[in-house]
XYZ file of C-alpha atoms in Angstrom:
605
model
C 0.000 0.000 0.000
C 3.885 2.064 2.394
C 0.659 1.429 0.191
C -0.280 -2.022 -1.052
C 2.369 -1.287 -3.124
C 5.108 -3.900 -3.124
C 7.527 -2.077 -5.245
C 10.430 -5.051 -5.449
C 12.885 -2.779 -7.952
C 16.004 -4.402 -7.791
C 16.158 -5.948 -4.548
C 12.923 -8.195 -4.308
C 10.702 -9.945 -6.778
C 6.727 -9.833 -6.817
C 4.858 -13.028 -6.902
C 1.405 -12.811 -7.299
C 0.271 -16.120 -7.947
C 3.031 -18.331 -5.596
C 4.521 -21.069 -6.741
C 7.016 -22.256 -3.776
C 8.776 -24.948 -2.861
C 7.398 -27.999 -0.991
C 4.057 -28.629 0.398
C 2.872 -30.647 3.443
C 1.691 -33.827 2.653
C -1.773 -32.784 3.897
C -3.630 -29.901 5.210
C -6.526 -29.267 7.815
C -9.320 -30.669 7.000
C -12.174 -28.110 5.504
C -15.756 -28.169 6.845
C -16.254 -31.623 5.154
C -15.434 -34.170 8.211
C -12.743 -36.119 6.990
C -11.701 -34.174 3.945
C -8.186 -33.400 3.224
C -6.014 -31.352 0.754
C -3.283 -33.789 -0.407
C -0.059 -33.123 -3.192
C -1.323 -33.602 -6.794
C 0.216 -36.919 -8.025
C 1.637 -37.292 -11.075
C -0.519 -40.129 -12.318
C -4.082 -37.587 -11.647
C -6.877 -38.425 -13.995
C -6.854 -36.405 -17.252
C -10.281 -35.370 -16.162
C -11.479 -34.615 -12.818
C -14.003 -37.135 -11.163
C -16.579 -34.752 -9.277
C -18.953 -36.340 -6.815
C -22.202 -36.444 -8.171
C -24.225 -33.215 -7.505
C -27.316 -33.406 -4.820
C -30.702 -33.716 -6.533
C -32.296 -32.482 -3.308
C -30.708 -29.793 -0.787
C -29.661 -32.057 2.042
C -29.166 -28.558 4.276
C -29.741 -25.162 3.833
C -26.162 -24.276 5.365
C -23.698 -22.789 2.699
C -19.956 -22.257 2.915
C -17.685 -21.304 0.056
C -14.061 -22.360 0.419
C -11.678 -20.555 -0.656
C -7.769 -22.166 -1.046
C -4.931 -20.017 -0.934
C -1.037 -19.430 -0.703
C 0.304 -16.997 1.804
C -1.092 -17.028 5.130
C -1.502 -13.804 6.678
C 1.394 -12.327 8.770
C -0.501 -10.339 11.244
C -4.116 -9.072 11.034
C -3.345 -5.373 12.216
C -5.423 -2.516 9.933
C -2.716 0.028 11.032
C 0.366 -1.728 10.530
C 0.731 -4.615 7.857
C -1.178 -3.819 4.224
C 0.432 -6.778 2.093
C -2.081 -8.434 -0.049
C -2.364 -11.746 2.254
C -3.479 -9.385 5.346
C -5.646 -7.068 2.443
C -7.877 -9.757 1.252
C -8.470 -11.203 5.329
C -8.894 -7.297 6.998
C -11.641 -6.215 4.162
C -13.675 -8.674 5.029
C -13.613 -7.944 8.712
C -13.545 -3.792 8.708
C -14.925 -1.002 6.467
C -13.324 1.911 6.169
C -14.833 5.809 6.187
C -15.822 4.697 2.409
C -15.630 1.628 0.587
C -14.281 0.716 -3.264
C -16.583 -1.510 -5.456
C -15.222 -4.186 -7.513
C -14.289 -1.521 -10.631
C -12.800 0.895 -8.310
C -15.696 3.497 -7.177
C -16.255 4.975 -4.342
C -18.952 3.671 -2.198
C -20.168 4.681 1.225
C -19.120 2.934 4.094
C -18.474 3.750 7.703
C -19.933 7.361 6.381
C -22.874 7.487 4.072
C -21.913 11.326 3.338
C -19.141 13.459 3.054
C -18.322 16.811 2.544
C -15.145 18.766 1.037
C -14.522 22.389 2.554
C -14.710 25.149 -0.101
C -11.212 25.657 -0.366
C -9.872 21.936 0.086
C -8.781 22.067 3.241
C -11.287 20.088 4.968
C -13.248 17.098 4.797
C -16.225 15.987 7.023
C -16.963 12.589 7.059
C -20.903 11.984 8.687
C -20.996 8.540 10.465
C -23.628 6.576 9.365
C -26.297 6.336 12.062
C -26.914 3.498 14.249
C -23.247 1.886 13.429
C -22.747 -1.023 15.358
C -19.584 -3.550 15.634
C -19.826 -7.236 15.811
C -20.821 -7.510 19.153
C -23.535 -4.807 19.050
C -21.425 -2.415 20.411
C -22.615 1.601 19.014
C -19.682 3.126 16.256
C -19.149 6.587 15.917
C -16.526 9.151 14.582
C -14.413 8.776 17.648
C -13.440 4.780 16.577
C -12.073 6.439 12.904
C -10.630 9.330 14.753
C -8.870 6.561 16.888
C -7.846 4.063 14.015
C -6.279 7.424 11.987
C -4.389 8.693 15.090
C -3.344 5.243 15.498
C -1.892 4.537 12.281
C 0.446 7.604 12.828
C 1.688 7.351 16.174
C 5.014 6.148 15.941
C 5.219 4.085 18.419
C 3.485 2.082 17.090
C 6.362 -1.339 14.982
C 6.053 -2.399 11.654
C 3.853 0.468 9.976
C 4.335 0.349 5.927
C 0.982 2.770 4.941
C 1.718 5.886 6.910
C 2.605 8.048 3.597
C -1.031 7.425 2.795
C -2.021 10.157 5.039
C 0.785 13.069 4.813
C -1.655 15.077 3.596
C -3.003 15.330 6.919
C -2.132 18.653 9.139
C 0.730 16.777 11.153
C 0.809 13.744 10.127
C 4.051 13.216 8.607
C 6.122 14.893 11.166
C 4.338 12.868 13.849
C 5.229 9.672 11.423
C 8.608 10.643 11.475
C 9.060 11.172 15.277
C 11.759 9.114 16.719
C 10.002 7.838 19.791
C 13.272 6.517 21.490
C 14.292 10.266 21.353
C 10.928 12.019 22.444
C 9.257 12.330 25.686
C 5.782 10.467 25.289
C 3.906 13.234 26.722
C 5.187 14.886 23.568
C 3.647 12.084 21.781
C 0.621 12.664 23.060
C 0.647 16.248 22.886
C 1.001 15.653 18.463
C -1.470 13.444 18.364
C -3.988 15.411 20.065
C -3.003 18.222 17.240
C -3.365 16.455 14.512
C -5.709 17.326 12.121
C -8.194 14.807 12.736
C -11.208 15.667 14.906
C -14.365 13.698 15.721
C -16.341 16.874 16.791
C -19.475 14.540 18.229
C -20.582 11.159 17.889
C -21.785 11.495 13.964
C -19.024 14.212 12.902
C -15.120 13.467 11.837
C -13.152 16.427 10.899
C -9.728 16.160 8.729
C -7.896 18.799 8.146
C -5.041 19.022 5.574
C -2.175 20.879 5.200
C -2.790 21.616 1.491
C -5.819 21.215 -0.728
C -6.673 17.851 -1.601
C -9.753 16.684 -3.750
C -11.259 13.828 -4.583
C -8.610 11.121 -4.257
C -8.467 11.474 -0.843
C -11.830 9.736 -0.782
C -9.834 6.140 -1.716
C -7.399 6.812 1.230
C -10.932 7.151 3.443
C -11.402 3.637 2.025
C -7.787 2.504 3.213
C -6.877 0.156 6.003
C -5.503 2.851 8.070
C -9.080 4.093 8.722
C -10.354 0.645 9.953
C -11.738 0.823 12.846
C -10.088 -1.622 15.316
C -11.639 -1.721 18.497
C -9.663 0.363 21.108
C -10.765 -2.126 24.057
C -9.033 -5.070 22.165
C -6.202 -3.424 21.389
C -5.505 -1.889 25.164
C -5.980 -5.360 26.073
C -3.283 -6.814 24.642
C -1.198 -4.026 22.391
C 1.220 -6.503 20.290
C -0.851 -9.160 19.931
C -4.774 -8.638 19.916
C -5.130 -9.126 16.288
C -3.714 -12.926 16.471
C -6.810 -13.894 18.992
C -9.872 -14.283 16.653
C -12.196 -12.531 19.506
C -9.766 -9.414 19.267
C -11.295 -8.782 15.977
C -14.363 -6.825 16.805
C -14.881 -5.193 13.234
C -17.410 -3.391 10.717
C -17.224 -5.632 8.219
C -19.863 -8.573 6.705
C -18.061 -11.213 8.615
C -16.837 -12.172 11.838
C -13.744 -14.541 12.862
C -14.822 -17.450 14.646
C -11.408 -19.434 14.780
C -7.386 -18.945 13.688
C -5.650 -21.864 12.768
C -2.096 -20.530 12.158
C -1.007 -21.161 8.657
C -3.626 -23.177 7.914
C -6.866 -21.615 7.669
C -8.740 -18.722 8.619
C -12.836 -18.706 9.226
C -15.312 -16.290 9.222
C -19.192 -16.441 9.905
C -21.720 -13.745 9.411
C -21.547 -10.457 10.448
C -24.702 -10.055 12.831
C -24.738 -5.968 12.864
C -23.436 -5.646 9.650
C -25.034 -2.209 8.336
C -26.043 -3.763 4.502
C -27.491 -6.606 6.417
C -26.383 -10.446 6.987
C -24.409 -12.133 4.400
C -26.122 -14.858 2.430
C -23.133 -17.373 3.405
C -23.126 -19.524 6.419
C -19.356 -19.590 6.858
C -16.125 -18.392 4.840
C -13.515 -20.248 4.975
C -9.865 -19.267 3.821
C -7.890 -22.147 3.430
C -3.648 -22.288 3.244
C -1.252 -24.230 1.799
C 2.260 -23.857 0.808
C 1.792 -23.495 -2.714
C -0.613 -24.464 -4.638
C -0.227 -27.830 -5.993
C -2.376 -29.370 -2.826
C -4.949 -26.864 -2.980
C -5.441 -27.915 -7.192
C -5.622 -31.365 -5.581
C -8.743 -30.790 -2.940
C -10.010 -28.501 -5.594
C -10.514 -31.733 -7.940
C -12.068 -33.606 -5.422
C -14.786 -30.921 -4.092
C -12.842 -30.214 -0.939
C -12.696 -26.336 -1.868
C -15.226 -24.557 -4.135
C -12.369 -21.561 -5.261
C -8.698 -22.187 -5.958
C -6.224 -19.452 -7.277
C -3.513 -20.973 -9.400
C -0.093 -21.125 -10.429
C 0.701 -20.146 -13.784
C 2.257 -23.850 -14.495
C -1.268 -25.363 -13.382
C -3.154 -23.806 -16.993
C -1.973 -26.503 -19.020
C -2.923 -29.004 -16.468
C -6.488 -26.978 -16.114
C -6.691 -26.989 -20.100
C -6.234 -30.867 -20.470
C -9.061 -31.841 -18.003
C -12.518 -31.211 -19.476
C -14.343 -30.644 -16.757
C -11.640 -27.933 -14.773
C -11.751 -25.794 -18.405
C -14.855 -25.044 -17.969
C -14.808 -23.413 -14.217
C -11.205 -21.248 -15.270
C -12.133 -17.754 -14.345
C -8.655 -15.640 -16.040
C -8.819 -11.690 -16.195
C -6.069 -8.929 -15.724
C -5.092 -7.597 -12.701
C -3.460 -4.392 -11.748
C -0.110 -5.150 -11.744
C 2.414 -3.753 -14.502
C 6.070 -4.816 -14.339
C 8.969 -2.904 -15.857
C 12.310 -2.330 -16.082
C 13.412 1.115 -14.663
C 15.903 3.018 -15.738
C 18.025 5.110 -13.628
C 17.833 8.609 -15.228
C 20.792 9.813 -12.634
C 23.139 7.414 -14.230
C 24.692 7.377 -17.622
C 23.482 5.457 -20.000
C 20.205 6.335 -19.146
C 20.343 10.453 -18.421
C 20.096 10.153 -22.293
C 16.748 9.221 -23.131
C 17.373 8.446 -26.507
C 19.295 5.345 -24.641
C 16.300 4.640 -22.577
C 14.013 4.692 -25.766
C 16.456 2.076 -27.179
C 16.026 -0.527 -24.365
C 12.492 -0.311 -24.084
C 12.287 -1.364 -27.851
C 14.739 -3.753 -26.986
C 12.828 -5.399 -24.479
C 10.769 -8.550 -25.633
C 7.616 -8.722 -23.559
C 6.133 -11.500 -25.547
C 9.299 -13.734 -24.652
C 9.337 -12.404 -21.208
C 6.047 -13.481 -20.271
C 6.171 -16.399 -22.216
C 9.415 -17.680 -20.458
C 9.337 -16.337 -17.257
C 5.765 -15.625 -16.613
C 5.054 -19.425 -17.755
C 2.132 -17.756 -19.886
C 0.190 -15.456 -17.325
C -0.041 -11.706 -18.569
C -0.678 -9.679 -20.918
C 1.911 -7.047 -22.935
C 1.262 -3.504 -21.234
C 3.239 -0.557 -22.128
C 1.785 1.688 -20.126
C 1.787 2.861 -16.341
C -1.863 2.466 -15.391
C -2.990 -0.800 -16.109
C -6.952 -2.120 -17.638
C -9.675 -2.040 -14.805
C -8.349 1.368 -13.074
C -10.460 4.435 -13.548
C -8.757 6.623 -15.749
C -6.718 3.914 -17.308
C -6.208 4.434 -21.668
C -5.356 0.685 -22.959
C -6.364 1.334 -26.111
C -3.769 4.350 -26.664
C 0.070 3.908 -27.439
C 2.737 3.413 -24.488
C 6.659 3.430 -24.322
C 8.294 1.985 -27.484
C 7.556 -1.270 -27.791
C 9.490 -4.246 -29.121
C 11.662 -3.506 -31.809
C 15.262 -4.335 -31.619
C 16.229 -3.160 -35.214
C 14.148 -0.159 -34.474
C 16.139 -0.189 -30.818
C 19.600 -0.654 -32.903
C 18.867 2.521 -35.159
C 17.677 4.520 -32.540
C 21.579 4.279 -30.785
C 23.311 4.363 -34.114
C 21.337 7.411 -35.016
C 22.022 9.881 -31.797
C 25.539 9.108 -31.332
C 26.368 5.570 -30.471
C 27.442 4.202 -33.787
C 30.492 2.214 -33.970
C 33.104 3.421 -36.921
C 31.924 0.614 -38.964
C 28.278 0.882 -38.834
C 27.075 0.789 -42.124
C 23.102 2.075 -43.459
C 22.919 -1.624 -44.680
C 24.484 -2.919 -41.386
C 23.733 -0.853 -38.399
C 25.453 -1.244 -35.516
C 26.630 -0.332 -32.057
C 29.593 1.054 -30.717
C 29.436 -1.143 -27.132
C 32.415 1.187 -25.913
C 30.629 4.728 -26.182
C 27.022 2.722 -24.755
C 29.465 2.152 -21.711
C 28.999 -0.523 -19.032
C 25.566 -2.112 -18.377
C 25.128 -4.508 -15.174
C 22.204 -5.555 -13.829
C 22.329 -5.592 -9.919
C 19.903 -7.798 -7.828
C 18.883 -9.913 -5.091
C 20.841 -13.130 -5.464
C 18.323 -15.764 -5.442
C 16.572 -18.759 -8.245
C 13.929 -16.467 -9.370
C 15.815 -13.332 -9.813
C 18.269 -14.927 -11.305
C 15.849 -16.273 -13.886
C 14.608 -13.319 -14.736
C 17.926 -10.890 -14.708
C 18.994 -13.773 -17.061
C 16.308 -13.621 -19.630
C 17.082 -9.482 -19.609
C 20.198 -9.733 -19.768
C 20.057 -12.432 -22.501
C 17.610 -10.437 -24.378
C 19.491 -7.049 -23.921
C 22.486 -8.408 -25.322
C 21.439 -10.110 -27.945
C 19.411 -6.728 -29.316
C 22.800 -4.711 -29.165
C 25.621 -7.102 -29.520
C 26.730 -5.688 -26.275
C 27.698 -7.432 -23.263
C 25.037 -6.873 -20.257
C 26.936 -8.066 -17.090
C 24.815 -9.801 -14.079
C 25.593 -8.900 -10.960
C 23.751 -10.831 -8.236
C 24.674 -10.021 -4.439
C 23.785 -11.103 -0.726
C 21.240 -9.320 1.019
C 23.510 -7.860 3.328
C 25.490 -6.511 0.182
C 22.023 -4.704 -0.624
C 21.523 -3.099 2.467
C 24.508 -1.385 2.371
C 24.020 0.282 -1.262
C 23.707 3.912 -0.507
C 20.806 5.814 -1.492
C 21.959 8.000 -3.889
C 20.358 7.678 -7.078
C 23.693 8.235 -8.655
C 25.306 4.877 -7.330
C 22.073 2.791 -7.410
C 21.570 0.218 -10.138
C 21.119 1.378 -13.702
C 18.131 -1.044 -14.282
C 15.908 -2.066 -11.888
C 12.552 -4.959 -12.358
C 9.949 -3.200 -10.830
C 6.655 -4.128 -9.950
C 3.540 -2.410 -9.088
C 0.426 -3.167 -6.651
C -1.760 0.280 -5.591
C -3.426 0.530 -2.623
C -6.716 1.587 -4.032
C -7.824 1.685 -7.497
C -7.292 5.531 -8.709
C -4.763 6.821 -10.731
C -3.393 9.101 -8.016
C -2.245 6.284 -6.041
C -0.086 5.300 -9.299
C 1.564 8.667 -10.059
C 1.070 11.179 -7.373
C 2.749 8.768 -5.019
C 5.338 7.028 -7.515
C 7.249 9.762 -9.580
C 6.639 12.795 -8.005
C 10.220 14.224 -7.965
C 12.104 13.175 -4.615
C 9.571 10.535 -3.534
C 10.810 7.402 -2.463
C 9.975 5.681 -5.097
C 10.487 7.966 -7.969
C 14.134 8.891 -5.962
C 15.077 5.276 -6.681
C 15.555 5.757 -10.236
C 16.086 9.168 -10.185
C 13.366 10.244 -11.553
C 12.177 14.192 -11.814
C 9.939 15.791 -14.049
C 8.753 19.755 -12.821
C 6.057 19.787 -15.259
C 4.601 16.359 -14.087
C 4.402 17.580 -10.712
C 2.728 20.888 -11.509
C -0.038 18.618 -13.147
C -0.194 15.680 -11.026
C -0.675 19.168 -7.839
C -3.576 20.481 -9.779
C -5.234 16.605 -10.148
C -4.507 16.199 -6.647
C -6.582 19.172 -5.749
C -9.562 18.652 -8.118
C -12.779 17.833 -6.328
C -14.653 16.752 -9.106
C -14.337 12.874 -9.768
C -14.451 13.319 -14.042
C -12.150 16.576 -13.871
C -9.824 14.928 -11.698
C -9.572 11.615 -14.132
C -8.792 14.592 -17.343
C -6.000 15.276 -15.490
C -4.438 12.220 -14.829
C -4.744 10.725 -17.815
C -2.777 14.008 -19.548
C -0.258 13.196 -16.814
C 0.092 9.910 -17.197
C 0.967 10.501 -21.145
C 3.588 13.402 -19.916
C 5.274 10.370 -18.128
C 5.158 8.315 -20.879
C 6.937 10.476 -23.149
C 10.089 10.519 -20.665
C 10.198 6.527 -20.906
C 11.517 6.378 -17.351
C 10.972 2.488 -17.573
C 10.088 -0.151 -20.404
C 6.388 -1.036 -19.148
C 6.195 -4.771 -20.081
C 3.364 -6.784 -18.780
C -0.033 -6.913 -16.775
C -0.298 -10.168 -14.487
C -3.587 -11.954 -14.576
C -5.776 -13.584 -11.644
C -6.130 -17.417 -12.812
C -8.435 -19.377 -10.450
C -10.965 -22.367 -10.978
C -14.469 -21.133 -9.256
C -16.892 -24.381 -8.897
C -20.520 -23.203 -11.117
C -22.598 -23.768 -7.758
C -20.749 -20.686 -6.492
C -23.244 -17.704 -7.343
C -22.437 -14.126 -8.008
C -19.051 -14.282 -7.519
C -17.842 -14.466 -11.017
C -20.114 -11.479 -11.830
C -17.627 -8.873 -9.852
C -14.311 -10.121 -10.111
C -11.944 -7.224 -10.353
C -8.755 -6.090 -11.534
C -7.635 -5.130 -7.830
C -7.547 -8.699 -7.070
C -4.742 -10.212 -6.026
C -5.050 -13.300 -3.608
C -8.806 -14.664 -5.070
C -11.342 -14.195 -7.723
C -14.118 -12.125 -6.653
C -12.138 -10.658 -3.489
C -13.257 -7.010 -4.227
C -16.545 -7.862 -5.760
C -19.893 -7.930 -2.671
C -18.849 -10.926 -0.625
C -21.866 -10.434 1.662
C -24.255 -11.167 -1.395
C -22.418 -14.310 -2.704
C -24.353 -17.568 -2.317
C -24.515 -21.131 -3.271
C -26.856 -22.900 -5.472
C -26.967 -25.934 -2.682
C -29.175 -28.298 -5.412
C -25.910 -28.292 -7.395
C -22.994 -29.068 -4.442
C -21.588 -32.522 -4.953
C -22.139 -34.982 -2.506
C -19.306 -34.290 -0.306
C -20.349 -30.672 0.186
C -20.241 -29.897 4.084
C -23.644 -30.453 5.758
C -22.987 -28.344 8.637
C-alpha cells in the first residue's frame, strides 16, 4: 500500500500467484469431516471425477471455500497492508468509504461526506446506528482513533503511513523518533493532529494543502479501519492474532485462527447492509498451490487461485476448463531506468532498451504464460486507465539498434545496410539484484535479451542481502536497471503517479526520476474535487510520463483461479484489484450457493 504497493525494484521480486517450494503432505481438514487437501500426483486423472451433484438440498447451510497461498502475517489494519493481510482485513472492517469491484467509491463507515470550499477540509458523517460485531454503538471517535493510530510512531512495523501526509501533522508525527521524544510529547502531536471527531456522527480532517477527490480512496484505506480500542488496550502486540480481538465493521466475523492453515469467518450479525447470504467463509492455506489444485478436484474447496504452471494441467481436463475464471489484474512490471546514471540520463538510450525489451518472450518464459503485454503505467480495470492508446516503445530491436546508431552511439563501422553499435561509447551495463533462483531467472532472460538486441555485453551482478543493504541511497550509485513491480493501494490513478514519480519521492528517488512539469499537473489533479475533472487530469499526466520513458512497461499479471458453477455471483464482480482470489473485491456479503448443485461431499454443517 507504504501502500499495497510492493515495489520489489532491484532488490525483491513480486509473486502474485506463488509457486514455492514444498508442500505438506496434507492440510486441515475443511468443513467436510474427513476431507483433506493432499499433493497432486503425477498419475491424476486427465479429467477430474466430481462427486455427483445433490438432486435435493440435504441442508440449507452454505460455505464457500476458498484455497490459498500466503497465510496472513498479522491481522493489524494500522500496521501490515500486504495483499495476504488485504484480502483477510476487508472482510472484517470497512473503512470511512468503501471501493466496489471496478474501483468506485462507495459509502461505508460514512454514508456522506463533505469537502470544505477551499480543500482544506473534509467531514466525514458517520452513518447512524453503526454497530460492531458484538452490538457495540460506532461513531466518529473509533475512525478518529484508528487514523491517530496509524500515525503514532510508536506504534512497529507500519508500511501505509505516507497514505495520510496530507493530513495537518501527520508526517512529522510519522517521522518522530520515539526513542528520542518524551511520550507526553507524543501525546501532545497526536492530540493536534488534524483529525477531529467533533461529536458522535461528525469526523473532521484537516489538511495541510488542498486535496480533492482522491483522498476519498485513502478514506477507504486500512488505516481508517476501525479496530476496536478495548481489544487493542488489552493486549497491544498481539490482539489481532486472537480471533475474539477482531471486533470489526465488516460482513463477517472470525470465529477461529488456525495458524497457517486456515482462517474462518461467519456472518456479520450488525453488519449495516445486512447479513451475508453465506453460512461460513472459509480461507484455506497451503504452501503453494499444488495441494490446494488437488482438494479442488475432489470438491474439498469450491475456489482455488492458481499457479501459472497449473493452466496446461487446467486446459487438459474437461471438466476444470470449464470453471477457469482468467482476467487482468493491476499489476504492470517494468524495467526502470536510472535517469541519474549514464546510459540512461540520455533518453534516446532509454528509448532504445524499451524497444529492446521482448515482452512476448518475457512473459512467455518467465511468466510461464500469465499476462498480458502492457506498455503503459496504469494498467486495464483502473479508472482513468487508456489501454487502447500507445505506451513506451515497444518491441523492436532493429528499431532499438537505429535509434543508438542514429544519436551518437554508432560504432566506426556501422554501415546504413548494417547498423550497428559502438558497445564502448554505450558504456557498461550490469544488472544488480537480489541473489536468489527467481531473480536470477529473470535478470537472465534481460540480460540475454538485452544483449542479444545490441551485440553488447550486459553483465549480471547478483549479491547477498547484506550486500544490498549497504548500497547507498543515492540515485547516482544505485543500479542502472531495476525490475519493478507495481500493486496500488486503491484503485485511482493518483495512487499510481502522485505517489510514484513525483520528484524526490521514495519511489520515484530510486531511479532518479524528476519531471517539474509532471508535478505541476499531477498538484492540480490532486486538488480537483470533481471525480471526471480529476480523471482529465491524470490521464494528460500519465501521457507526460510516458513520453520521458523512465521504464520499459512490459506486462499486466492476470488472476487465474478455478471457481466451482454452484458458487453464485461471484464471477459477476471479479476485479482487476484482485490479487489473492477471484471475486475478493466484488460484494462478498451477497455471494451464495446454489446448494441443489454441491456434490455430494459438500459440508452439511
Amino acid at each position: 500500500m507504504r501502500q499495497m504497493v510492493f515495489v520489489f525494484g532491484w532488490s525483491v521480486v513480486l509473486v502474485v500467484l506463488i509457486a514455492c517450494n514444498s508442500a505438506p503432505a496434507s492440510l486441515p481438514p475443511t468443513g467436510s469431516p474427513g476431507a483433506t487437501l493432499a499433493p497432486q500426483t503425477a498419475n491424476a486423472p486427465s479429467a477430474t471425477p466430481i462427486p455427483a451433484p445433490t438432486k435435493t438440498p440435504a441442508s440449507t447451510f452454505k460455505v464457500l471455500r476458498v484455497g490459498l497461498t500466503g497465510y496472513p502475517d498479522a491481522l493489524d489494519p494500522q500496521r501490515f497492508v500486504l495483499g495476504s493481510e488485504v484480502h483477510v482485513l476487508k472482510l472484517i472492517y470497512e473503512g470511512l468509504t468503501t471501493l466496489d469491484e471496478k474501483g468506485n467509491v462507495q459509502p461505508g463507515g460514512a454514508d456522506q461526506w463533505t469537502f470544505a470550499p477551499d480543500g482544506t477540509q473534509l467531514t466525514f458523517h458517520i452513518r447512524a446506528g453503526m454497530k460492531r460485531a458484538d452490538g457495540t454503538p460506532v461513531t466518529a471517535k473509533d475512525y478518529d482513533y484508528a487514523l491517530k493510530r496509524a500515525l503514532d510512531p510508536r506504534i512497529p512495523d507500519k508500511q501505509n503511513t505516507a497514505l495520510l501526509y496530507d493530513i495537518k501533522g501527520a508526517q512529522e508525527l510519522d517521522q518522530t523518533d520515539p526513542t528520542k521524544t518524551r511520550p507526553e510529547d507524543i501525546d501532545k502531536a497526536i492530540s493536534n493532529l488534524g483529525i477531529k471527531a467533533s461529536d458522535d456522527r461528525t469526523l473532521v480532517i484537516t489538511f495541510k494543502k488542498p486535496v480533492g477527490y482522491y483522498w476519498l480512496y485513502v478514506a477507504a484505506s486500512l488505516a481508517a479501519y476501525p479496530s476496536d480500542k478495548k481489544q487493542v488496550d488489552r493486549d497491544p502486540d498481539n490482539w489481532w492474532a486472537r480471533f475474539d480481538g477482531h471486533n470489526g465493521t465488516g460482513a463477517f466475523v472470525v470465529k477461529s485462527f488456525e495458524q497457517g492453515k486456515r482462517i474462518v469467518l461467519a456472518p456479520n450479525p450488525n453488519y449495516w447492509r445486512g447479513q451475508a447470504k453465506l453460512d461460513r467463509l472459509e480461507l484455506v492455506y497451503a504452501a503453494n498451490p499444488k495441494p490446494l489444485l488437488a482438494a479442488y478436484q475432489k470438491g474439498d474447496l469450491d475456489l482455488v487461485a492458481l499457479a501459472p504452471d497449473d493452466a496446461a494441467t487446467v486446459a487438459a481436463d474437461a471438466t476444470l476448463k470449464t470453471e477457469l475464471v482468467r482476467y487482468p489484474t493491476a499489476i504492470v512490471y517494468a524495467l526502470a531506468f536510472n535517469a541519474a546514471r549514464k546510459p540512461f540520463d540520455d533518453k534516446n538510450v532509454r528509448v532504445a532498451f524499451s524497444q529492446a525489451f521482448d515482452r512476448v518472450g518475457w512473459i512467455r518464459d518467465v511468466f510461464k504464460g500469465n499476462g498480458k503485454v502492457y506498455g503503459r503505467w496504469i494498467p486495464p480495470g483502473v479508472p482513468g486507465a487508456q489501454p487502447g492508446n500507445p505506451g513506451v516503445p515497444g518491441y523492436d530491436p532493429q528499431a532499438a539498434v537505429l535509434t543508438l546508431v542514429n544519436n551518437g552511439y554508432a560504432a566506426k563501422d556501422s554501415t546504413a545496410d548494417k547498423p550497428k553499435v559502438d558497445c564502448a561509447k554505450l558504456g557498461d551495463i550490469t544488472l544488480t539484484y537480489l541473489a536468489s533462483p527467481v531473480s536470477q531467472t529473470r535478470f537472465g532472460f534481460i540480460a540475454t535479451n538485452l544483449a542479444q538486441a545490441f551485440g553488447c555485453p550486459i553483465t549480471l551482478d547478483p549479491v547477498e542481502p547484506a550486500a544490498l543493504k549497504s548500497i547507498p541511497r543515492d540515485p547516482k550509485l544505485k543500479p542502472q536497471i531495476s525490475l519493478q513491480g507495481f500493486v496500488p493501494d486503491y484503485a485511482y490513478p493518483q495512487d499510481w503517479l502522485s505517489l510514484y514519480w513525483t520528484c524526490g519521492n521514495e519511489f520515484s528517488a530510486r531511479y532518479g526520476y524528476c519531471n517539474q512539469n509532471l508535478d505541476a499537473l499531477l498538484g492540480k489533479a490532486d486538488a480537483e474535487r470533481d471525480p471526471q475533472k480529476a480523471l482529465g487530469l491524470y490521464q494528460q499526466a500519465e501521457e507526460m510520463l510516458l513520453k520521458d520513458v523512465p521504464g520499459a512497461f512490459a506486462n499486466t499479471t492476470e488472476n487465474i483461479s478455478l471457481v466451482k458453477p454452484y458458487v453464485l455471483g461471484l464471477k459477476d464482480h471479479t476485479s482487476s484489484s484482485d490479487t489473492e482470489w477471484a471475486g475478493e473485491w466484488g460484494p462478498a456479503w451477497n455471494y451464495d450457493i446454489n446448494l441443489s448443485a454441491v456434490p455430494a461431499n459438500y459440508p452439511q454443517k
